[in-house]
């Protein structure tokens, strides 16, 4: 507002007097959803002007769902297959942006992860108002079957005593059962 005879300014019925060409309305309370801010100004000659600014007040971050191979991904999940991570973000404003970081590197959602190992994933959704929601998950891919070797007694061996000591090595095994 550049008016040398400015008398008052009103923002959503809050009047400022005496007015200058610059103004601040501290702590203007908005409710979530569509909003209209009405600015009225008058000069000492009683000329008035009204400006309406329409927008949306949004204080709520987007909801975020993390999926692995199409199912919700819980933390510390273990997989014995390749994994494809996707995410669904919903918000009261259209088109929240979603980004992902996997083990400290940007990750393109939907890309299949084939390499065995441990993974730390962070997915972030940001809505049009700048509200942010981040979800972190860890998971492991282990597609390698356990390998047992150096078994004794050997297959087909004939033992002359009982009990028999069974020995061997197994790699990548959580448990070993002998029948």
Short mmCIF file of C-alpha atoms in Angstrom, two decimals:
data_model
loop_
_atom_site.label_atom_id
_atom_site.label_comp_id
_atom_site.label_asym_id
_atom_site.label_seq_id
_atom_site.Cartn_x
_atom_site.Cartn_y
_atom_site.Cartn_z
CA UNK A 1 0.00 0.00 0.00
CA UNK A 2 1.52 3.25 -1.10
CA UNK A 3 -0.92 5.93 0.02
CA UNK A 4 0.34 9.22 1.52
CA UNK A 5 -3.04 9.95 3.17
CA UNK A 6 -3.60 6.48 4.62
CA UNK A 7 -6.00 6.61 7.56
CA UNK A 8 -6.47 2.97 8.60
CA UNK A 9 -5.94 -0.64 7.54
CA UNK A 10 -8.15 -3.52 8.56
CA UNK A 11 -7.23 -7.20 8.25
CA UNK A 12 -10.07 -9.65 8.94
CA UNK A 13 -11.81 -6.94 10.99
CA UNK A 14 -8.70 -6.08 13.03
CA UNK A 15 -8.16 -2.34 12.56
CA UNK A 16 -4.80 -0.59 12.77
CA UNK A 17 -4.79 3.15 13.51
CA UNK A 18 -2.88 5.29 12.79
CA UNK A 19 -1.78 3.33 9.77
CA UNK A 20 1.43 3.40 7.84
CA UNK A 21 2.00 1.88 4.44
CA UNK A 22 3.57 -1.19 6.12
CA UNK A 23 1.71 -3.28 8.63
CA UNK A 24 1.96 -6.48 10.63
CA UNK A 25 -0.92 -8.34 12.23
CA UNK A 26 0.77 -10.59 14.78
CA UNK A 27 -0.83 -13.90 15.68
CA UNK A 28 -3.68 -13.84 13.17
CA UNK A 29 -5.58 -17.00 14.06
CA UNK A 30 -6.56 -19.26 11.18
CA UNK A 31 -8.56 -22.46 11.21
CA UNK A 32 -7.46 -25.41 9.14
CA UNK A 33 -9.03 -25.50 5.69
CA UNK A 34 -9.92 -22.86 3.13
CA UNK A 35 -9.31 -19.30 4.37
CA UNK A 36 -9.97 -15.83 3.04
CA UNK A 37 -7.99 -12.88 4.40
CA UNK A 38 -9.72 -9.58 3.76
CA UNK A 39 -7.62 -6.42 3.75
CA UNK A 40 -9.39 -3.05 3.73
CA UNK A 41 -7.72 0.34 3.66
CA UNK A 42 -9.04 3.89 3.83
CA UNK A 43 -7.39 7.24 3.40
CA UNK A 44 -8.21 10.57 5.04
CA UNK A 45 -10.41 11.44 2.05
CA UNK A 46 -12.55 8.30 2.75
CA UNK A 47 -11.41 6.39 -0.33
CA UNK A 48 -11.57 2.68 0.49
CA UNK A 49 -10.07 -0.36 -1.16
CA UNK A 50 -10.65 -4.02 -0.36
CA UNK A 51 -8.42 -6.95 -1.29
CA UNK A 52 -9.28 -10.59 -0.57
CA UNK A 53 -6.51 -13.18 -0.45
CA UNK A 54 -7.74 -16.78 -0.64
CA UNK A 55 -5.69 -19.75 0.44
CA UNK A 56 -5.61 -22.83 2.59
CA UNK A 57 -4.43 -23.18 6.17
CA UNK A 58 -2.90 -26.61 6.71
CA UNK A 59 -1.29 -27.57 10.01
CA UNK A 60 -1.45 -31.36 9.62
CA UNK A 61 1.41 -33.40 8.13
CA UNK A 62 0.64 -36.03 5.49
CA UNK A 63 -0.07 -39.64 6.50
CA UNK A 64 2.61 -42.04 5.29
CA UNK A 65 2.45 -45.80 4.69
CA UNK A 66 5.62 -47.73 3.78
CA UNK A 67 5.21 -50.91 1.74
CA UNK A 68 7.61 -53.73 0.87
CA UNK A 69 6.51 -55.88 -2.05
CA UNK A 70 3.02 -54.39 -1.66
CA UNK A 71 2.56 -55.16 2.07
CA UNK A 72 3.08 -52.82 5.05
CA UNK A 73 6.74 -52.81 6.11
CA UNK A 74 7.32 -53.33 9.83
CA UNK A 75 10.62 -52.40 11.44
CA UNK A 76 13.40 -55.05 11.55
CA UNK A 77 11.72 -57.19 8.88
CA UNK A 78 13.79 -60.00 7.33
CA UNK A 79 13.34 -61.06 3.69
CA UNK A 80 14.64 -64.08 1.77
CA UNK A 81 13.67 -62.52 -1.58
CA UNK A 82 14.32 -59.29 -3.50
CA UNK A 83 12.47 -56.28 -2.05
CA UNK A 84 10.66 -53.42 -3.75
CA UNK A 85 9.88 -50.45 -1.46
CA UNK A 86 6.98 -48.12 -2.23
CA UNK A 87 5.15 -45.51 -0.17
CA UNK A 88 1.67 -44.04 -0.05
CA UNK A 89 1.19 -40.47 1.20
CA UNK A 90 -2.26 -38.99 1.82
CA UNK A 91 -3.07 -35.43 2.80
CA UNK A 92 -5.91 -32.92 2.78
CA UNK A 93 -3.96 -31.02 0.10
CA UNK A 94 -3.26 -32.67 -3.26
CA UNK A 95 -0.02 -34.31 -4.32
CA UNK A 96 2.32 -34.49 -1.33
CA UNK A 97 5.90 -35.19 -2.43
CA UNK A 98 7.58 -38.36 -1.21
CA UNK A 99 11.32 -39.05 -1.08
CA UNK A 100 13.40 -41.90 0.27
CA UNK A 101 16.93 -42.43 1.58
CA UNK A 102 18.34 -45.96 1.79
CA UNK A 103 21.57 -46.47 3.74
CA UNK A 104 22.34 -42.75 3.45
CA UNK A 105 21.77 -42.51 -0.31
CA UNK A 106 18.75 -41.22 -2.23
CA UNK A 107 16.56 -44.16 -3.25
CA UNK A 108 14.06 -44.19 -6.12
CA UNK A 109 10.90 -45.72 -4.68
CA UNK A 110 9.83 -48.82 -6.61
CA UNK A 111 13.40 -49.86 -7.47
CA UNK A 112 14.01 -53.52 -6.65
CA UNK A 113 16.69 -54.16 -4.03
CA UNK A 114 18.53 -57.38 -4.87
CA UNK A 115 21.72 -57.25 -2.78
CA UNK A 116 21.80 -59.15 0.50
CA UNK A 117 22.51 -57.09 3.60
CA UNK A 118 21.10 -54.82 6.27
CA UNK A 119 19.25 -51.67 5.26
CA UNK A 120 18.19 -48.44 6.98
CA UNK A 121 15.36 -46.63 5.19
CA UNK A 122 13.87 -43.17 5.79
CA UNK A 123 10.85 -42.03 3.80
CA UNK A 124 9.66 -38.43 4.01
CA UNK A 125 6.40 -36.89 2.79
CA UNK A 126 5.96 -33.11 2.45
CA UNK A 127 2.63 -31.45 1.67
CA UNK A 128 1.99 -28.19 -0.19
CA UNK A 129 2.05 -26.21 3.08
CA UNK A 130 5.47 -27.62 4.02
CA UNK A 131 4.25 -30.01 6.74
CA UNK A 132 6.57 -33.00 6.97
CA UNK A 133 6.21 -36.60 8.13
CA UNK A 134 9.13 -39.05 8.15
CA UNK A 135 9.08 -42.79 8.79
CA UNK A 136 12.17 -44.91 9.43
CA UNK A 137 12.46 -48.66 8.94
CA UNK A 138 15.26 -51.20 9.03
CA UNK A 139 15.22 -54.50 7.19
CA UNK A 140 17.50 -57.31 6.06
CA UNK A 141 17.72 -59.30 2.85
CA UNK A 142 19.22 -62.79 3.25
CA UNK A 143 18.69 -65.09 0.25
CA UNK A 144 21.58 -67.48 1.03
CA UNK A 145 20.73 -70.97 2.25
CA UNK A 146 22.87 -72.39 5.06
CA UNK A 147 25.78 -74.56 3.93
CA UNK A 148 26.93 -77.51 6.05
CA UNK A 149 30.31 -79.16 5.50
CA UNK A 150 32.90 -81.41 7.13
CA UNK A 151 30.17 -83.66 8.53
CA UNK A 152 31.28 -86.67 10.54
CA UNK A 153 30.43 -89.43 10.48
CA UNK A 154 30.43 -89.46 6.70
CA UNK A 155 27.35 -90.40 4.73
CA UNK A 156 27.09 -94.22 4.55
CA UNK A 157 29.68 -94.77 7.33
CA UNK A 158 29.43 -97.84 9.56
CA UNK A 159 29.97 -97.02 13.24
CA UNK A 160 31.11 -99.62 15.78
CA UNK A 161 30.16 -97.79 18.96
CA UNK A 162 27.33 -95.82 20.51
CA UNK A 163 26.81 -93.00 21.31
CA UNK A 164 28.28 -91.36 18.21
CA UNK A 165 29.80 -87.86 18.13
CA UNK A 166 28.38 -85.77 15.30
CA UNK A 167 30.55 -82.87 14.10
CA UNK A 168 30.53 -80.43 11.23
CA UNK A 169 30.36 -76.79 10.19
CA UNK A 170 27.32 -74.80 9.08
CA UNK A 171 27.51 -71.24 7.77
CA UNK A 172 24.64 -68.74 7.62
CA UNK A 173 22.51 -70.92 9.92
CA UNK A 174 20.38 -69.70 12.80
CA UNK A 175 19.77 -73.20 14.15
CA UNK A 176 21.04 -76.70 13.32
CA UNK A 177 18.88 -79.77 13.94
CA UNK A 178 20.11 -83.36 13.87
CA UNK A 179 17.63 -86.22 13.41
#
